[in-house]
Amino acid sequence: NAGVMQNPRHLVRRRGQEARLRCSPMKGHSHVYWYRQLPEEGLKFMVYLQKENIIDESGMPKERFSAEFPKEGPSILRIQQVVRGDSAAYFCASSPAGGEYGYTFGSGTRLTVV
Amino acid sequence: AQSVTQLDSQVPVFEEAPVELRCNYSSSVSVYLFWYVQYPNQGLQLLLKYLSGSTLVKGINGFEAEFNKSQTSFHLRKPSVHISDTAEYFCAVSERAGSYQLTFGKGTKLSVIP
């Protein structure tokens, strides 16, 4: 029974390139959340998705960032034209329902922009 | 909106000594409370959570936490730490009544000294 799977674990991109981060939720979980952890900071909420729907993207930067959770396949967090300030750990979590009782987190993708 | 304050950014403690990691929160509504642990280069693992009922909550790895509503605190304790407890610990809250967003503190790095 695999947990929340994120890949890649580490991603290096040059400034201006695109970064695509993938998250497969736990089996039976249909709610996915993305969080970002900047150095020396706690995790900050970015976006909440259900299959084919974005429920809340209030934590997403207005430009360059997008997220999807298609009917088939993993959830994708896409960052276009990356800048150095995007360097962070990006964590995905999933839950079977609304998530107010807590989630299961993946191991994260550590993005480094050079 | 709620906020979480973890009063100590780093806590060194000798092996087999007791430890307390402090967490205070601020919220205008009732909340659920969580402690997560993050080992180096790994994701977050749920240690324990308070949803309702007894204010003393027991979690994994011998940790426990006590919810104090009047002091708006949720301190984490362990009577005797082990080297393997060296990690970063995050306190988090979510609003009751269906809120899925977790608000995290900045974390406390626990270093267990042999």
PDB file of C-alpha atoms in Angstrom:
ATOM      1  CA  ASN A   1       0.000   0.000   0.000  1.00  0.00           C
ATOM      2  CA  ALA A   2       2.134   2.826  -1.306  1.00  0.00           C
ATOM      3  CA  GLY A   3       1.909   6.223   0.324  1.00  0.00           C
ATOM      4  CA  VAL A   4       1.845   9.540  -1.485  1.00  0.00           C
ATOM      5  CA  MET A   5       4.394   9.319  -4.288  1.00  0.00           C
ATOM      6  CA  GLN A   6       6.182  12.380  -5.570  1.00  0.00           C
ATOM      7  CA  ASN A   7       8.690  12.581  -8.370  1.00  0.00           C
ATOM      8  CA  PRO A   8      11.269  13.587  -9.039  1.00  0.00           C
ATOM      9  CA  ARG A   9      12.833  13.817  -5.576  1.00  0.00           C
ATOM     10  CA  HIS A  10      15.302  16.427  -6.776  1.00  0.00           C
ATOM     11  CA  LEU A  11      14.963  18.725  -9.772  1.00  0.00           C
ATOM     12  CA  VAL A  12      17.477  21.227 -11.080  1.00  0.00           C
ATOM     13  CA  ARG A  13      16.370  23.826 -13.590  1.00  0.00           C
ATOM     14  CA  ARG A  14      18.043  26.824 -15.149  1.00  0.00           C
ATOM     15  CA  ARG A  15      16.350  30.194 -14.896  1.00  0.00           C
ATOM     16  CA  GLY A  16      13.633  30.474 -17.536  1.00  0.00           C
ATOM     17  CA  GLN A  17      12.981  26.751 -17.871  1.00  0.00           C
ATOM     18  CA  GLU A  18       9.811  24.943 -16.875  1.00  0.00           C
ATOM     19  CA  ALA A  19       9.512  22.654 -13.853  1.00  0.00           C
ATOM     20  CA  ARG A  20       6.913  19.882 -13.673  1.00  0.00           C
ATOM     21  CA  LEU A  21       6.338  18.182 -10.340  1.00  0.00           C
ATOM     22  CA  ARG A  22       4.226  15.031 -10.092  1.00  0.00           C
ATOM     23  CA  CYS A  23       2.175  13.631  -7.248  1.00  0.00           C
ATOM     24  CA  SER A  24       0.271  10.355  -7.067  1.00  0.00           C
ATOM     25  CA  PRO A  25      -2.065  10.288  -4.054  1.00  0.00           C
ATOM     26  CA  MET A  26      -2.555   7.335  -1.774  1.00  0.00           C
ATOM     27  CA  LYS A  27      -4.914   4.686  -3.088  1.00  0.00           C
ATOM     28  CA  GLY A  28      -8.475   5.695  -2.337  1.00  0.00           C
ATOM     29  CA  HIS A  29      -7.606   9.373  -1.797  1.00  0.00           C
ATOM     30  CA  SER A  30      -9.286  11.802  -4.165  1.00  0.00           C
ATOM     31  CA  HIS A  31      -8.175  15.088  -2.552  1.00  0.00           C
ATOM     32  CA  VAL A  32      -4.728  16.502  -3.248  1.00  0.00           C
ATOM     33  CA  TYR A  33      -2.962  19.486  -1.674  1.00  0.00           C
ATOM     34  CA  TRP A  34       0.293  21.191  -2.620  1.00  0.00           C
ATOM     35  CA  TYR A  35       2.470  23.026  -0.103  1.00  0.00           C
ATOM     36  CA  ARG A  36       5.748  24.885  -0.505  1.00  0.00           C
ATOM     37  CA  GLN A  37       8.519  24.998   2.076  1.00  0.00           C
ATOM     38  CA  LEU A  38      11.010  27.820   1.691  1.00  0.00           C
ATOM     39  CA  PRO A  39      14.319  27.623   3.595  1.00  0.00           C
ATOM     40  CA  GLU A  40      13.897  28.189   7.345  1.00  0.00           C
ATOM     41  CA  GLU A  41      10.118  28.433   6.935  1.00  0.00           C
ATOM     42  CA  GLY A  42       7.169  26.225   7.664  1.00  0.00           C
ATOM     43  CA  LEU A  43       5.023  24.842   4.912  1.00  0.00           C
ATOM     44  CA  LYS A  44       2.675  27.210   3.131  1.00  0.00           C
ATOM     45  CA  PHE A  45      -0.532  26.108   1.430  1.00  0.00           C
ATOM     46  CA  MET A  46      -0.624  26.553  -2.327  1.00  0.00           C
ATOM     47  CA  VAL A  47      -3.570  24.716  -3.873  1.00  0.00           C
ATOM     48  CA  TYR A  48      -6.259  22.129  -3.200  1.00  0.00           C
ATOM     49  CA  LEU A  49      -7.570  19.912  -5.980  1.00  0.00           C
ATOM     50  CA  GLN A  50     -10.024  17.129  -6.507  1.00  0.00           C
ATOM     51  CA  LYS A  51     -10.203  15.089  -9.685  1.00  0.00           C
ATOM     52  CA  GLU A  52     -10.537  17.527 -12.614  1.00  0.00           C
ATOM     53  CA  ASN A  53     -11.314  20.436 -10.286  1.00  0.00           C
ATOM     54  CA  ILE A  54      -9.325  23.158  -8.587  1.00  0.00           C
ATOM     55  CA  ILE A  55     -11.096  23.796  -5.296  1.00  0.00           C
ATOM     56  CA  ASP A  56      -8.859  26.483  -3.817  1.00  0.00           C
ATOM     57  CA  GLU A  57      -5.779  28.059  -5.383  1.00  0.00           C
ATOM     58  CA  SER A  58      -5.571  31.012  -3.019  1.00  0.00           C
ATOM     59  CA  GLY A  59      -1.969  30.208  -2.084  1.00  0.00           C
ATOM     60  CA  MET A  60      -0.647  30.010  -5.625  1.00  0.00           C
ATOM     61  CA  PRO A  61       1.423  32.876  -7.022  1.00  0.00           C
ATOM     62  CA  LYS A  62      -0.642  34.699  -9.603  1.00  0.00           C
ATOM     63  CA  GLU A  63       1.753  34.124 -12.465  1.00  0.00           C
ATOM     64  CA  ARG A  64       3.802  31.192 -13.777  1.00  0.00           C
ATOM     65  CA  PHE A  65       2.301  28.597 -11.414  1.00  0.00           C
ATOM     66  CA  SER A  66      -0.472  26.180 -12.332  1.00  0.00           C
ATOM     67  CA  ALA A  67      -1.795  22.874 -11.029  1.00  0.00           C
ATOM     68  CA  GLU A  68      -4.007  20.131 -12.341  1.00  0.00           C
ATOM     69  CA  PHE A  69      -5.366  16.776 -11.208  1.00  0.00           C
ATOM     70  CA  PRO A  70      -6.716  15.007 -14.286  1.00  0.00           C
ATOM     71  CA  LYS A  71      -9.211  12.189 -14.316  1.00  0.00           C
ATOM     72  CA  GLU A  72      -6.396   9.762 -15.038  1.00  0.00           C
ATOM     73  CA  GLY A  73      -2.837  10.109 -13.824  1.00  0.00           C
ATOM     74  CA  PRO A  74      -1.017  12.099 -11.196  1.00  0.00           C
ATOM     75  CA  SER A  75      -1.506  15.660 -10.071  1.00  0.00           C
ATOM     76  CA  ILE A  76       0.952  18.047 -11.716  1.00  0.00           C
ATOM     77  CA  LEU A  77       2.329  21.303 -10.346  1.00  0.00           C
ATOM     78  CA  ARG A  78       3.836  23.324 -13.162  1.00  0.00           C
ATOM     79  CA  ILE A  79       6.126  26.298 -12.775  1.00  0.00           C
ATOM     80  CA  GLN A  80       6.902  28.173 -15.960  1.00  0.00           C
ATOM     81  CA  GLN A  81       9.960  30.377 -16.489  1.00  0.00           C
ATOM     82  CA  VAL A  82      11.445  29.492 -13.125  1.00  0.00           C
ATOM     83  CA  VAL A  83      13.407  32.068 -11.124  1.00  0.00           C
ATOM     84  CA  ARG A  84      15.865  31.592  -8.250  1.00  0.00           C
ATOM     85  CA  GLY A  85      13.160  32.461  -5.731  1.00  0.00           C
ATOM     86  CA  ASP A  86      11.225  29.348  -6.772  1.00  0.00           C
ATOM     87  CA  SER A  87      13.924  27.166  -5.194  1.00  0.00           C
ATOM     88  CA  ALA A  88      12.146  25.311  -2.406  1.00  0.00           C
ATOM     89  CA  ALA A  89      10.772  21.960  -1.342  1.00  0.00           C
ATOM     90  CA  TYR A  90       7.335  21.253  -2.758  1.00  0.00           C
ATOM     91  CA  PHE A  91       5.194  18.791  -0.856  1.00  0.00           C
ATOM     92  CA  CYS A  92       2.064  17.055  -1.981  1.00  0.00           C
ATOM     93  CA  ALA A  93      -0.459  15.562   0.424  1.00  0.00           C
ATOM     94  CA  SER A  94      -3.643  13.595  -0.026  1.00  0.00           C
ATOM     95  CA  SER A  95      -6.723  12.697   1.968  1.00  0.00           C
ATOM     96  CA  PRO A  96      -9.831  10.596   1.399  1.00  0.00           C
ATOM     97  CA  ALA A  97     -12.168  13.476   2.259  1.00  0.00           C
ATOM     98  CA  GLY A  98     -11.968  17.158   3.158  1.00  0.00           C
ATOM     99  CA  GLY A  99      -8.659  17.001   4.974  1.00  0.00           C
ATOM    100  CA  GLU A 100      -9.571  18.886   8.134  1.00  0.00           C
ATOM    101  CA  TYR A 101      -8.456  15.834  10.145  1.00  0.00           C
ATOM    102  CA  GLY A 102      -4.982  15.930   8.616  1.00  0.00           C
ATOM    103  CA  TYR A 103      -3.339  14.513   5.538  1.00  0.00           C
ATOM    104  CA  THR A 104      -0.640  12.124   4.424  1.00  0.00           C
ATOM    105  CA  PHE A 105       2.355  13.888   2.928  1.00  0.00           C
ATOM    106  CA  GLY A 106       4.747  12.700   0.263  1.00  0.00           C
ATOM    107  CA  SER A 107       8.519  12.989   0.537  1.00  0.00           C
ATOM    108  CA  GLY A 108       8.617  16.163  -1.517  1.00  0.00           C
ATOM    109  CA  THR A 109      10.392  17.472  -4.589  1.00  0.00           C
ATOM    110  CA  ARG A 110      13.354  19.706  -3.932  1.00  0.00           C
ATOM    111  CA  LEU A 111      13.604  22.241  -6.746  1.00  0.00           C
ATOM    112  CA  THR A 112      16.846  24.100  -7.274  1.00  0.00           C
ATOM    113  CA  VAL A 113      16.975  26.901  -9.816  1.00  0.00           C
ATOM    114  CA  VAL A 114      20.467  27.756 -11.016  1.00  0.00           C
TER     115      VAL A 114
ATOM    116  CA  ALA B   1      -7.211  33.555  10.012  1.00  0.00           C
ATOM    117  CA  GLN B   2      -5.001  31.580  12.331  1.00  0.00           C
ATOM    118  CA  SER B   3      -1.297  31.597  13.126  1.00  0.00           C
ATOM    119  CA  VAL B   4       1.126  29.238  14.820  1.00  0.00           C
ATOM    120  CA  THR B   5       4.183  30.204  16.846  1.00  0.00           C
ATOM    121  CA  GLN B   6       6.876  27.717  17.713  1.00  0.00           C
ATOM    122  CA  LEU B   7       8.870  29.507  20.345  1.00  0.00           C
ATOM    123  CA  ASP B   8      12.168  27.678  19.900  1.00  0.00           C
ATOM    124  CA  SER B   9      13.849  27.306  16.529  1.00  0.00           C
ATOM    125  CA  GLN B  10      16.453  24.873  17.901  1.00  0.00           C
ATOM    126  CA  VAL B  11      16.432  22.621  20.951  1.00  0.00           C
ATOM    127  CA  PRO B  12      19.522  20.600  21.893  1.00  0.00           C
ATOM    128  CA  VAL B  13      18.982  17.882  24.491  1.00  0.00           C
ATOM    129  CA  PHE B  14      21.035  15.002  25.812  1.00  0.00           C
ATOM    130  CA  GLU B  15      20.012  11.448  25.040  1.00  0.00           C
ATOM    131  CA  GLU B  16      17.555   9.966  27.580  1.00  0.00           C
ATOM    132  CA  ALA B  17      16.646  13.425  28.885  1.00  0.00           C
ATOM    133  CA  PRO B  18      13.070  14.738  28.679  1.00  0.00           C
ATOM    134  CA  VAL B  19      12.109  17.328  26.076  1.00  0.00           C
ATOM    135  CA  GLU B  20       9.280  19.800  25.519  1.00  0.00           C
ATOM    136  CA  LEU B  21       8.726  21.569  22.211  1.00  0.00           C
ATOM    137  CA  ARG B  22       6.457  24.554  22.569  1.00  0.00           C
ATOM    138  CA  CYS B  23       3.628  25.580  20.269  1.00  0.00           C
ATOM    139  CA  ASN B  24       1.137  28.420  20.653  1.00  0.00           C
ATOM    140  CA  TYR B  25      -1.605  29.249  18.230  1.00  0.00           C
ATOM    141  CA  SER B  26      -3.969  32.085  17.530  1.00  0.00           C
ATOM    142  CA  SER B  27      -7.405  31.627  16.011  1.00  0.00           C
ATOM    143  CA  SER B  28     -10.830  33.252  16.227  1.00  0.00           C
ATOM    144  CA  VAL B  29     -12.542  29.875  15.822  1.00  0.00           C
ATOM    145  CA  SER B  30     -12.127  26.381  17.218  1.00  0.00           C
ATOM    146  CA  VAL B  31      -9.254  24.433  15.727  1.00  0.00           C
ATOM    147  CA  TYR B  32      -7.785  21.017  15.237  1.00  0.00           C
ATOM    148  CA  LEU B  33      -4.117  20.680  16.196  1.00  0.00           C
ATOM    149  CA  PHE B  34      -1.327  18.561  14.764  1.00  0.00           C
ATOM    150  CA  TRP B  35       2.329  17.777  15.256  1.00  0.00           C
ATOM    151  CA  TYR B  36       4.375  16.538  12.312  1.00  0.00           C
ATOM    152  CA  VAL B  37       7.990  15.327  12.230  1.00  0.00           C
ATOM    153  CA  GLN B  38      10.346  15.764   9.292  1.00  0.00           C
ATOM    154  CA  TYR B  39      13.524  13.706   9.142  1.00  0.00           C
ATOM    155  CA  PRO B  40      16.331  15.054   6.929  1.00  0.00           C
ATOM    156  CA  ASN B  41      15.393  15.087   3.241  1.00  0.00           C
ATOM    157  CA  GLN B  42      12.103  13.349   3.906  1.00  0.00           C
ATOM    158  CA  GLY B  43       8.437  14.296   3.944  1.00  0.00           C
ATOM    159  CA  LEU B  44       6.307  15.073   6.950  1.00  0.00           C
ATOM    160  CA  GLN B  45       5.024  12.275   9.132  1.00  0.00           C
ATOM    161  CA  LEU B  46       2.057  12.789  11.436  1.00  0.00           C
ATOM    162  CA  LEU B  47       3.060  12.333  15.092  1.00  0.00           C
ATOM    163  CA  LEU B  48      -0.283  13.046  16.713  1.00  0.00           C
ATOM    164  CA  LYS B  49      -3.398  15.153  16.445  1.00  0.00           C
ATOM    165  CA  TYR B  50      -6.025  16.663  18.693  1.00  0.00           C
ATOM    166  CA  LEU B  51      -9.553  16.685  17.318  1.00  0.00           C
ATOM    167  CA  SER B  52     -11.718  16.503  20.450  1.00  0.00           C
ATOM    168  CA  GLY B  53     -12.066  14.713  23.772  1.00  0.00           C
ATOM    169  CA  SER B  54      -9.179  14.214  26.182  1.00  0.00           C
ATOM    170  CA  THR B  55      -6.745  17.095  26.091  1.00  0.00           C
ATOM    171  CA  LEU B  56      -3.788  14.745  26.499  1.00  0.00           C
ATOM    172  CA  VAL B  57      -3.004  13.112  23.185  1.00  0.00           C
ATOM    173  CA  LYS B  58      -0.585  10.246  22.723  1.00  0.00           C
ATOM    174  CA  GLY B  59       1.205   9.725  19.434  1.00  0.00           C
ATOM    175  CA  ILE B  60       3.811   7.563  17.830  1.00  0.00           C
ATOM    176  CA  ASN B  61       7.396   7.068  19.022  1.00  0.00           C
ATOM    177  CA  GLY B  62       6.497   7.848  22.650  1.00  0.00           C
ATOM    178  CA  PHE B  63       5.480  11.461  22.060  1.00  0.00           C
ATOM    179  CA  GLU B  64       2.478  13.121  23.659  1.00  0.00           C
ATOM    180  CA  ALA B  65       0.964  16.596  23.590  1.00  0.00           C
ATOM    181  CA  GLU B  66      -1.466  18.490  25.766  1.00  0.00           C
ATOM    182  CA  PHE B  67      -4.064  20.876  24.449  1.00  0.00           C
ATOM    183  CA  ASN B  68      -4.548  23.897  26.715  1.00  0.00           C
ATOM    184  CA  LYS B  69      -7.401  26.005  25.444  1.00  0.00           C
ATOM    185  CA  SER B  70      -6.995  28.845  27.953  1.00  0.00           C
ATOM    186  CA  GLN B  71      -3.324  29.258  27.048  1.00  0.00           C
ATOM    187  CA  THR B  72      -3.884  28.416  23.365  1.00  0.00           C
ATOM    188  CA  SER B  73      -0.999  25.985  23.517  1.00  0.00           C
ATOM    189  CA  PHE B  74      -0.263  22.485  22.264  1.00  0.00           C
ATOM    190  CA  HIS B  75       3.174  21.588  23.589  1.00  0.00           C
ATOM    191  CA  LEU B  76       4.853  18.347  22.546  1.00  0.00           C
ATOM    192  CA  ARG B  77       6.671  16.222  25.128  1.00  0.00           C
ATOM    193  CA  LYS B  78       8.716  13.078  25.403  1.00  0.00           C
ATOM    194  CA  PRO B  79      10.014  11.773  28.743  1.00  0.00           C
ATOM    195  CA  SER B  80      13.224  10.267  27.339  1.00  0.00           C
ATOM    196  CA  VAL B  81      14.613  11.092  23.903  1.00  0.00           C
ATOM    197  CA  HIS B  82      16.672   8.884  21.642  1.00  0.00           C
ATOM    198  CA  ILE B  83      19.256   9.759  19.009  1.00  0.00           C
ATOM    199  CA  SER B  84      16.730   8.766  16.355  1.00  0.00           C
ATOM    200  CA  ASP B  85      14.421  11.584  17.495  1.00  0.00           C
ATOM    201  CA  THR B  86      16.782  14.119  15.915  1.00  0.00           C
ATOM    202  CA  ALA B  87      14.554  15.837  13.353  1.00  0.00           C
ATOM    203  CA  GLU B  88      12.507  18.948  12.733  1.00  0.00           C
ATOM    204  CA  TYR B  89       9.095  19.155  14.345  1.00  0.00           C
ATOM    205  CA  PHE B  90       6.207  21.217  13.021  1.00  0.00           C
ATOM    206  CA  CYS B  91       3.057  22.272  14.829  1.00  0.00           C
ATOM    207  CA  ALA B  92       0.013  22.936  12.646  1.00  0.00           C
ATOM    208  CA  VAL B  93      -3.622  23.966  13.019  1.00  0.00           C
ATOM    209  CA  SER B  94      -6.711  23.791  10.890  1.00  0.00           C
ATOM    210  CA  GLU B  95     -10.064  25.397  11.511  1.00  0.00           C
ATOM    211  CA  ARG B  96     -12.923  23.127  12.428  1.00  0.00           C
ATOM    212  CA  ALA B  97     -16.042  23.171  10.294  1.00  0.00           C
ATOM    213  CA  GLY B  98     -14.545  21.829   7.136  1.00  0.00           C
ATOM    214  CA  SER B  99     -11.348  23.801   6.622  1.00  0.00           C
ATOM    215  CA  TYR B 100      -8.741  21.816   4.743  1.00  0.00           C
ATOM    216  CA  GLN B 101      -5.868  24.291   4.992  1.00  0.00           C
ATOM    217  CA  LEU B 102      -3.172  23.568   7.520  1.00  0.00           C
ATOM    218  CA  THR B 103      -1.295  26.535   8.936  1.00  0.00           C
ATOM    219  CA  PHE B 104       2.195  25.527  10.025  1.00  0.00           C
ATOM    220  CA  GLY B 105       4.669  26.977  12.460  1.00  0.00           C
ATOM    221  CA  LYS B 106       8.247  27.555  11.333  1.00  0.00           C
ATOM    222  CA  GLY B 107       9.466  24.385  12.965  1.00  0.00           C
ATOM    223  CA  THR B 108      11.743  23.382  15.836  1.00  0.00           C
ATOM    224  CA  LYS B 109      14.943  21.484  15.148  1.00  0.00           C
ATOM    225  CA  LEU B 110      15.525  18.917  17.865  1.00  0.00           C
ATOM    226  CA  SER B 111      19.127  17.747  18.201  1.00  0.00           C
ATOM    227  CA  VAL B 112      19.724  14.817  20.514  1.00  0.00           C
ATOM    228  CA  ILE B 113      23.260  14.751  21.865  1.00  0.00           C
ATOM    229  CA  PRO B 114      24.778  11.356  22.710  1.00  0.00           C
TER     230      PRO B 114
END
